[in-house]
């Protein structure tokens, strides 16, 4: 499966050139021309990497980056900027950027930085996931809440893993159908099947506990979060 990259860049020529070049290298690329649009896409889709321009209209790249990190989204972020002072670089990295490239840059250098970040992301891929006191061990496939083991079916485990990897983000039924059930060509939607599995999962991970983690966002989808949306 092709690695998926989100490019958040307000200069249309630059954005389109990046998209064309990266797609030529075999990446799947989505474009956003404002910080708000990029932030929305990051909450709706799963990306392997984000290329983020610092100087954006409205909320700039650093604001977007800080918000993304506060929401627990750990996707690697490469900042593009014309700011080349040391203090600017420090600010970018302290705000949660994983790497930094100063404009103008050579495209082969950008590709090398992307490969390094994607390699690092694979190496650091976590073996444990947690949301509040809910924990999942991806090696033993054991799920616990407050230390108490929860028995899940294979599908429930896959569904919970997906929700935990998207903690604090709204996950639509379309995303679940595509990424958990791997069904994109069905004539009828999987909404009822998904809702049944969500209900079963909620009974197991939430019902015995005072604090609820699995939230339904009416008309939109679901969110796994310690904080009610």
Short mmCIF file of C-alpha atoms in Angstrom, two decimals, residues 49-50 65 69 74-79 92-93 96-100 117 120 124:
data_model
loop_
_atom_site.label_atom_id
_atom_site.label_comp_id
_atom_site.label_asym_id
_atom_site.label_seq_id
_atom_site.Cartn_x
_atom_site.Cartn_y
_atom_site.Cartn_z
CA UNK A 49 3.46 11.97 7.00
CA UNK A 50 2.49 15.66 6.90
CA UNK A 65 1.03 21.78 14.69
CA UNK A 69 -0.03 17.44 19.04
CA UNK A 74 1.54 11.65 16.46
CA UNK A 75 1.84 11.66 12.65
CA UNK A 76 5.39 12.73 11.62
CA UNK A 77 5.45 16.40 10.51
CA UNK A 78 8.05 18.04 8.26
CA UNK A 79 7.90 21.85 8.33
CA UNK A 92 9.34 24.61 15.12
CA UNK A 93 10.91 21.54 16.73
CA UNK A 96 6.20 19.17 17.77
CA UNK A 97 7.80 19.11 14.30
CA UNK A 98 9.90 16.06 13.48
CA UNK A 99 12.06 17.78 10.87
CA UNK A 100 12.59 21.13 9.21
CA UNK A 117 10.94 10.19 8.77
CA UNK A 120 11.81 6.31 11.89
CA UNK A 124 9.07 3.58 16.58
#
